[in-house]
Every structure is written in structure tokens, then in C-alpha cells.
Amino acid sequence: MAHTKSGGSTKLGRDSRSKRLGVKLNHGQQAKAGEIIIRQRGIAVLPGKNVRRAGDDTLYAAVTGMVQFKDAKKKKFDGSYRYAKKVSVVSE
């Protein structure tokens, strides 16, 4: 009789693969059209000028230019405001 349980029947030792979310291009960096700026779930960072949102909420550059981050006030449905980051691409 084995003195330890076999490795195949354990209920531990599983985890999902990392999704590689986060900022890919920072403030002041050059972005080409179509290049991913932020990978995110939900809209933690809002798209600004010349930035589009993909189906999985990824933000990408619509034109070639310089990446800019800024704080913006966003009006909520009840009339109150929340502060949010907004990313834009400024073309030359």
C-alpha cells in the first residue's frame, strides 16, 4: 500500500495562463496606426482622440502619433462625476 497519495488525483496545482494585460505604450512614446496602447478588461482607461476601443476593451491607436495620458472628469448617470484616465494619440 502506498504511503502517499498518487500525484494524478490531487485537486490542487492548477492555474490559468496570464492574460498579459496592462499598458504597452507609455506617455510620450510613438505609436503607429493600429498599435495596441493598453490591454484591459472593462474601461479603466477611456479612449480619447485618435484612439479606438476593440471588442475586448483593448485601446489601440487609430493614427500614427505620440501617446498622451491625462486625467478627465466623466459624468455618471446620476449627474455626479468620476475621475478617469484618458489616453489620446496626437498626430504630427
mmCIF file of N, CA and C in Angstrom:
data_model
loop_
_atom_site.group_PDB
_atom_site.id
_atom_site.type_symbol
_atom_site.label_atom_id
_atom_site.label_comp_id
_atom_site.label_asym_id
_atom_site.label_seq_id
_atom_site.Cartn_x
_atom_site.Cartn_y
_atom_site.Cartn_z
ATOM 1 N N MET A 1 0.839 -1.183 0.000
ATOM 2 C CA MET A 1 0.000 0.000 0.000
ATOM 3 C C MET A 1 0.887 1.251 0.000
ATOM 4 N N ALA A 2 0.564 2.222 -0.858
ATOM 5 C CA ALA A 2 1.375 3.435 -0.973
ATOM 6 C C ALA A 2 1.219 4.304 0.273
ATOM 7 N N HIS A 3 2.321 4.921 0.693
ATOM 8 C CA HIS A 3 2.253 5.781 1.872
ATOM 9 C C HIS A 3 1.904 7.227 1.516
ATOM 10 N N THR A 4 1.906 7.588 0.220
ATOM 11 C CA THR A 4 1.432 8.914 -0.217
ATOM 12 C C THR A 4 0.415 8.726 -1.334
ATOM 13 N N LYS A 5 -0.462 9.683 -1.450
ATOM 14 C CA LYS A 5 -1.480 9.631 -2.496
ATOM 15 C C LYS A 5 -0.816 9.875 -3.855
ATOM 16 N N SER A 6 -1.335 9.280 -4.880
ATOM 17 C CA SER A 6 -0.738 9.444 -6.203
ATOM 18 C C SER A 6 -0.919 10.879 -6.703
ATOM 19 N N GLY A 7 0.028 11.366 -7.503
ATOM 20 C CA GLY A 7 0.007 12.745 -7.982
ATOM 21 C C GLY A 7 -1.154 13.051 -8.901
ATOM 22 N N GLY A 8 -1.673 12.068 -9.580
ATOM 23 C CA GLY A 8 -2.722 12.300 -10.550
ATOM 24 C C GLY A 8 -4.072 12.619 -9.951
ATOM 25 N N SER A 9 -4.295 12.309 -8.695
ATOM 26 C CA SER A 9 -5.620 12.504 -8.114
ATOM 27 C C SER A 9 -5.726 13.752 -7.242
ATOM 28 N N THR A 10 -4.694 14.574 -7.233
ATOM 29 C CA THR A 10 -4.737 15.776 -6.400
ATOM 30 C C THR A 10 -5.711 16.799 -6.983
ATOM 31 N N LYS A 11 -6.299 17.624 -6.122
ATOM 32 C CA LYS A 11 -7.229 18.660 -6.565
ATOM 33 C C LYS A 11 -6.558 20.028 -6.641
ATOM 34 N N LEU A 12 -5.264 20.085 -6.378
ATOM 35 C CA LEU A 12 -4.525 21.345 -6.378
ATOM 36 C C LEU A 12 -3.633 21.427 -7.621
ATOM 37 N N GLY A 13 -2.876 22.512 -7.728
ATOM 38 C CA GLY A 13 -1.853 22.608 -8.762
ATOM 39 C C GLY A 13 -2.329 23.102 -10.114
ATOM 40 N N ARG A 14 -3.464 23.791 -10.173
ATOM 41 C CA ARG A 14 -3.942 24.330 -11.446
ATOM 42 C C ARG A 14 -4.015 25.852 -11.363
ATOM 43 N N ASP A 15 -3.773 26.488 -12.471
ATOM 44 C CA ASP A 15 -3.934 27.937 -12.553
ATOM 45 C C ASP A 15 -4.090 28.305 -14.025
ATOM 46 N N SER A 16 -4.746 29.415 -14.285
ATOM 47 C CA SER A 16 -4.932 29.848 -15.668
ATOM 48 C C SER A 16 -3.687 30.586 -16.149
ATOM 49 N N ARG A 17 -3.521 30.642 -17.449
ATOM 50 C CA ARG A 17 -2.407 31.382 -18.021
ATOM 51 C C ARG A 17 -2.625 32.875 -17.811
ATOM 52 N N SER A 18 -1.519 33.623 -17.664
ATOM 53 C CA SER A 18 -1.639 35.070 -17.512
ATOM 54 C C SER A 18 -2.132 35.679 -18.820
ATOM 55 N N LYS A 19 -2.899 36.765 -18.733
ATOM 56 C CA LYS A 19 -3.505 37.376 -19.913
ATOM 57 C C LYS A 19 -2.679 38.518 -20.493
ATOM 58 N N ARG A 20 -1.569 38.851 -19.859
ATOM 59 C CA ARG A 20 -0.650 39.901 -20.339
ATOM 60 C C ARG A 20 -1.363 41.235 -20.514
ATOM 61 N N LEU A 21 -2.146 41.608 -19.501
ATOM 62 C CA LEU A 21 -2.864 42.876 -19.536
ATOM 63 C C LEU A 21 -1.941 44.008 -19.104
ATOM 64 N N GLY A 22 -2.333 45.242 -19.390
ATOM 65 C CA GLY A 22 -1.594 46.398 -18.912
ATOM 66 C C GLY A 22 -1.228 47.367 -20.020
ATOM 67 N N VAL A 23 -0.446 48.372 -19.642
ATOM 68 C CA VAL A 23 -0.026 49.429 -20.561
ATOM 69 C C VAL A 23 1.117 48.914 -21.426
ATOM 70 N N LYS A 24 0.983 49.056 -22.732
ATOM 71 C CA LYS A 24 2.022 48.624 -23.670
ATOM 72 C C LYS A 24 2.839 49.803 -24.196
ATOM 73 N N LEU A 25 2.228 50.986 -24.294
ATOM 74 C CA LEU A 25 2.926 52.206 -24.704
ATOM 75 C C LEU A 25 2.645 53.294 -23.677
ATOM 76 N N ASN A 26 3.686 53.953 -23.194
ATOM 77 C CA ASN A 26 3.544 54.984 -22.170
ATOM 78 C C ASN A 26 3.475 56.381 -22.775
ATOM 79 N N HIS A 27 3.224 57.359 -21.904
ATOM 80 C CA HIS A 27 3.121 58.766 -22.286
ATOM 81 C C HIS A 27 4.410 59.206 -22.983
ATOM 82 N N GLY A 28 4.252 59.842 -24.142
ATOM 83 C CA GLY A 28 5.406 60.357 -24.870
ATOM 84 C C GLY A 28 6.001 59.394 -25.881
ATOM 85 N N GLN A 29 5.554 58.148 -25.879
ATOM 86 C CA GLN A 29 6.083 57.186 -26.838
ATOM 87 C C GLN A 29 5.358 57.302 -28.176
ATOM 88 N N GLN A 30 6.043 56.885 -29.233
ATOM 89 C CA GLN A 30 5.497 56.925 -30.587
ATOM 90 C C GLN A 30 4.612 55.703 -30.813
ATOM 91 N N ALA A 31 3.429 55.910 -31.400
ATOM 92 C CA ALA A 31 2.506 54.818 -31.710
ATOM 93 C C ALA A 31 2.196 54.826 -33.199
ATOM 94 N N LYS A 32 2.247 53.655 -33.798
ATOM 95 C CA LYS A 32 1.843 53.515 -35.198
ATOM 96 C C LYS A 32 0.350 53.229 -35.239
ATOM 97 N N ALA A 33 -0.278 53.486 -36.363
ATOM 98 C CA ALA A 33 -1.708 53.216 -36.519
ATOM 99 C C ALA A 33 -1.971 51.727 -36.330
ATOM 100 N N GLY A 34 -2.932 51.399 -35.467
ATOM 101 C CA GLY A 34 -3.273 50.012 -35.189
ATOM 102 C C GLY A 34 -2.496 49.392 -34.051
ATOM 103 N N GLU A 35 -1.509 50.089 -33.520
ATOM 104 C CA GLU A 35 -0.681 49.544 -32.442
ATOM 105 C C GLU A 35 -1.432 49.601 -31.112
ATOM 106 N N ILE A 36 -1.308 48.538 -30.327
ATOM 107 C CA ILE A 36 -2.006 48.438 -29.042
ATOM 108 C C ILE A 36 -1.336 49.351 -28.023
ATOM 109 N N ILE A 37 -2.149 50.148 -27.323
ATOM 110 C CA ILE A 37 -1.652 51.038 -26.276
ATOM 111 C C ILE A 37 -1.884 50.405 -24.907
ATOM 112 N N ILE A 38 -3.106 49.904 -24.658
ATOM 113 C CA ILE A 38 -3.449 49.282 -23.372
ATOM 114 C C ILE A 38 -4.301 48.045 -23.616
ATOM 115 N N ARG A 39 -3.962 46.960 -22.938
ATOM 116 C CA ARG A 39 -4.832 45.784 -22.884
ATOM 117 C C ARG A 39 -5.499 45.800 -21.525
ATOM 118 N N GLN A 40 -6.836 45.746 -21.499
ATOM 119 C CA GLN A 40 -7.565 45.858 -20.236
ATOM 120 C C GLN A 40 -8.863 45.076 -20.295
ATOM 121 N N ARG A 41 -9.437 44.843 -19.138
ATOM 122 C CA ARG A 41 -10.771 44.256 -19.013
ATOM 123 C C ARG A 41 -11.665 45.340 -18.427
ATOM 124 N N GLY A 42 -12.742 45.680 -19.104
ATOM 125 C CA GLY A 42 -13.550 46.816 -18.682
ATOM 126 C C GLY A 42 -12.931 48.090 -19.212
ATOM 127 N N ILE A 43 -13.476 49.240 -18.781
ATOM 128 C CA ILE A 43 -12.958 50.518 -19.284
ATOM 129 C C ILE A 43 -12.328 51.311 -18.154
ATOM 130 N N ALA A 44 -11.246 50.797 -17.598
ATOM 131 C CA ALA A 44 -10.497 51.501 -16.559
ATOM 132 C C ALA A 44 -9.877 52.770 -17.128
ATOM 133 N N VAL A 45 -9.373 52.689 -18.356
ATOM 134 C CA VAL A 45 -8.816 53.844 -19.063
ATOM 135 C C VAL A 45 -9.704 54.094 -20.275
ATOM 136 N N LEU A 46 -10.108 55.346 -20.458
ATOM 137 C CA LEU A 46 -11.037 55.703 -21.531
ATOM 138 C C LEU A 46 -10.290 56.076 -22.808
ATOM 139 N N PRO A 47 -10.857 55.800 -23.973
ATOM 140 C CA PRO A 47 -10.226 56.220 -25.224
ATOM 141 C C PRO A 47 -10.467 57.705 -25.483
ATOM 142 N N GLY A 48 -9.427 58.401 -25.899
ATOM 143 C CA GLY A 48 -9.534 59.816 -26.234
ATOM 144 C C GLY A 48 -9.458 60.003 -27.739
ATOM 145 N N LYS A 49 -8.866 61.126 -28.153
ATOM 146 C CA LYS A 49 -8.770 61.456 -29.572
ATOM 147 C C LYS A 49 -7.812 60.498 -30.276
ATOM 148 N N ASN A 50 -8.228 60.004 -31.441
ATOM 149 C CA ASN A 50 -7.438 59.099 -32.285
ATOM 150 C C ASN A 50 -7.121 57.764 -31.622
ATOM 151 N N VAL A 51 -7.938 57.362 -30.656
ATOM 152 C CA VAL A 51 -7.797 56.055 -30.000
ATOM 153 C C VAL A 51 -9.131 55.336 -30.111
ATOM 154 N N ARG A 52 -9.097 54.075 -30.487
ATOM 155 C CA ARG A 52 -10.304 53.264 -30.634
ATOM 156 C C ARG A 52 -10.306 52.147 -29.600
ATOM 157 N N ARG A 53 -11.522 51.639 -29.309
ATOM 158 C CA ARG A 53 -11.688 50.548 -28.350
ATOM 159 C C ARG A 53 -12.103 49.282 -29.092
ATOM 160 N N ALA A 54 -11.385 48.201 -28.864
ATOM 161 C CA ALA A 54 -11.689 46.920 -29.512
ATOM 162 C C ALA A 54 -12.772 46.192 -28.723
ATOM 163 N N GLY A 55 -13.204 45.059 -29.239
ATOM 164 C CA GLY A 55 -14.269 44.281 -28.611
ATOM 165 C C GLY A 55 -13.931 43.775 -27.228
ATOM 166 N N ASP A 56 -12.644 43.544 -26.955
ATOM 167 C CA ASP A 56 -12.230 43.086 -25.625
ATOM 168 C C ASP A 56 -11.727 44.249 -24.768
ATOM 169 N N ASP A 57 -12.127 45.479 -25.104
ATOM 170 C CA ASP A 57 -11.797 46.717 -24.380
ATOM 171 C C ASP A 57 -10.336 47.146 -24.524
ATOM 172 N N THR A 58 -9.600 46.518 -25.429
ATOM 173 C CA THR A 58 -8.235 46.943 -25.717
ATOM 174 C C THR A 58 -8.271 48.302 -26.408
ATOM 175 N N LEU A 59 -7.359 49.193 -26.025
ATOM 176 C CA LEU A 59 -7.256 50.507 -26.660
ATOM 177 C C LEU A 59 -6.095 50.490 -27.647
ATOM 178 N N TYR A 60 -6.343 50.978 -28.873
ATOM 179 C CA TYR A 60 -5.306 50.982 -29.894
ATOM 180 C C TYR A 60 -5.330 52.308 -30.648
ATOM 181 N N ALA A 61 -4.198 52.634 -31.257
ATOM 182 C CA ALA A 61 -4.042 53.902 -31.971
ATOM 183 C C ALA A 61 -4.745 53.836 -33.322
ATOM 184 N N ALA A 62 -5.515 54.872 -33.641
ATOM 185 C CA ALA A 62 -6.185 54.959 -34.939
ATOM 186 C C ALA A 62 -5.284 55.623 -35.975
ATOM 187 N N VAL A 63 -4.359 56.462 -35.518
ATOM 188 C CA VAL A 63 -3.413 57.146 -36.407
ATOM 189 C C VAL A 63 -2.014 57.034 -35.812
ATOM 190 N N THR A 64 -1.019 57.343 -36.614
ATOM 191 C CA THR A 64 0.356 57.379 -36.125
ATOM 192 C C THR A 64 0.583 58.694 -35.390
ATOM 193 N N GLY A 65 1.224 58.624 -34.222
ATOM 194 C CA GLY A 65 1.490 59.840 -33.460
ATOM 195 C C GLY A 65 2.044 59.549 -32.081
ATOM 196 N N MET A 66 1.992 60.563 -31.210
ATOM 197 C CA MET A 66 2.543 60.497 -29.861
ATOM 198 C C MET A 66 1.432 60.172 -28.866
ATOM 199 N N VAL A 67 1.713 59.250 -27.935
ATOM 200 C CA VAL A 67 0.735 58.839 -26.924
ATOM 201 C C VAL A 67 0.703 59.865 -25.802
ATOM 202 N N GLN A 68 -0.505 60.246 -25.378
ATOM 203 C CA GLN A 68 -0.677 61.178 -24.260
ATOM 204 C C GLN A 68 -1.716 60.634 -23.292
ATOM 205 N N PHE A 69 -1.380 60.649 -21.996
ATOM 206 C CA PHE A 69 -2.321 60.285 -20.946
ATOM 207 C C PHE A 69 -2.715 61.550 -20.201
ATOM 208 N N LYS A 70 -3.982 61.641 -19.792
ATOM 209 C CA LYS A 70 -4.408 62.764 -18.957
ATOM 210 C C LYS A 70 -5.587 62.332 -18.098
ATOM 211 N N ASP A 71 -5.813 63.062 -17.005
ATOM 212 C CA ASP A 71 -6.957 62.801 -16.138
ATOM 213 C C ASP A 71 -8.154 63.566 -16.679
ATOM 214 N N ALA A 72 -9.309 62.916 -16.679
ATOM 215 C CA ALA A 72 -10.524 63.540 -17.196
ATOM 216 C C ALA A 72 -11.671 63.284 -16.236
ATOM 217 N N LYS A 73 -12.624 64.233 -16.208
ATOM 218 C CA LYS A 73 -13.839 64.038 -15.415
ATOM 219 C C LYS A 73 -14.899 63.425 -16.312
ATOM 220 N N LYS A 74 -15.491 62.346 -15.851
ATOM 221 C CA LYS A 74 -16.536 61.652 -16.612
ATOM 222 C C LYS A 74 -17.827 61.754 -15.833
ATOM 223 N N LYS A 75 -18.878 62.239 -16.488
ATOM 224 C CA LYS A 75 -20.174 62.393 -15.836
ATOM 225 C C LYS A 75 -20.882 61.045 -15.774
ATOM 226 N N LYS A 76 -21.342 60.665 -14.584
ATOM 227 C CA LYS A 76 -22.056 59.408 -14.404
ATOM 228 C C LYS A 76 -23.550 59.622 -14.632
ATOM 229 N N PHE A 77 -24.310 58.532 -14.658
ATOM 230 C CA PHE A 77 -25.736 58.612 -14.982
ATOM 231 C C PHE A 77 -26.535 59.413 -13.954
ATOM 232 N N ASP A 78 -26.043 59.492 -12.710
ATOM 233 C CA ASP A 78 -26.771 60.227 -11.670
ATOM 234 C C ASP A 78 -26.350 61.694 -11.589
ATOM 235 N N GLY A 79 -25.498 62.139 -12.505
ATOM 236 C CA GLY A 79 -25.077 63.532 -12.532
ATOM 237 C C GLY A 79 -23.775 63.798 -11.803
ATOM 238 N N SER A 80 -23.315 62.855 -10.992
ATOM 239 C CA SER A 80 -22.044 63.034 -10.296
ATOM 240 C C SER A 80 -20.894 62.731 -11.261
ATOM 241 N N TYR A 81 -19.688 63.080 -10.854
ATOM 242 C CA TYR A 81 -18.518 62.900 -11.696
ATOM 243 C C TYR A 81 -17.577 61.878 -11.089
ATOM 244 N N ARG A 82 -16.832 61.224 -11.964
ATOM 245 C CA ARG A 82 -15.738 60.365 -11.521
ATOM 246 C C ARG A 82 -14.508 60.741 -12.327
ATOM 247 N N TYR A 83 -13.346 60.590 -11.699
ATOM 248 C CA TYR A 83 -12.102 60.870 -12.392
ATOM 249 C C TYR A 83 -11.620 59.604 -13.078
ATOM 250 N N ALA A 84 -11.180 59.742 -14.306
ATOM 251 C CA ALA A 84 -10.712 58.595 -15.074
ATOM 252 C C ALA A 84 -9.521 59.021 -15.918
ATOM 253 N N LYS A 85 -8.670 58.075 -16.227
ATOM 254 C CA LYS A 85 -7.564 58.321 -17.146
ATOM 255 C C LYS A 85 -8.109 58.267 -18.571
ATOM 256 N N LYS A 86 -7.552 59.112 -19.414
ATOM 257 C CA LYS A 86 -7.937 59.134 -20.826
ATOM 258 C C LYS A 86 -6.651 59.117 -21.646
ATOM 259 N N VAL A 87 -6.607 58.260 -22.651
ATOM 260 C CA VAL A 87 -5.417 58.169 -23.497
ATOM 261 C C VAL A 87 -5.766 58.659 -24.901
ATOM 262 N N SER A 88 -4.892 59.495 -25.450
ATOM 263 C CA SER A 88 -5.071 60.054 -26.787
ATOM 264 C C SER A 88 -3.794 59.857 -27.587
ATOM 265 N N VAL A 89 -3.917 59.962 -28.902
ATOM 266 C CA VAL A 89 -2.753 59.938 -29.785
ATOM 267 C C VAL A 89 -2.772 61.233 -30.581
ATOM 268 N N VAL A 90 -1.699 62.014 -30.450
ATOM 269 C CA VAL A 90 -1.586 63.298 -31.138
ATOM 270 C C VAL A 90 -0.712 63.093 -32.365
ATOM 271 N N SER A 91 -1.285 63.307 -33.543
ATOM 272 C CA SER A 91 -0.521 63.129 -34.781
ATOM 273 C C SER A 91 0.357 64.347 -35.028
ATOM 274 N N GLU A 92 1.455 64.122 -35.729
ATOM 275 C CA GLU A 92 2.393 65.218 -36.013
ATOM 276 C C GLU A 92 1.844 66.139 -37.073
#
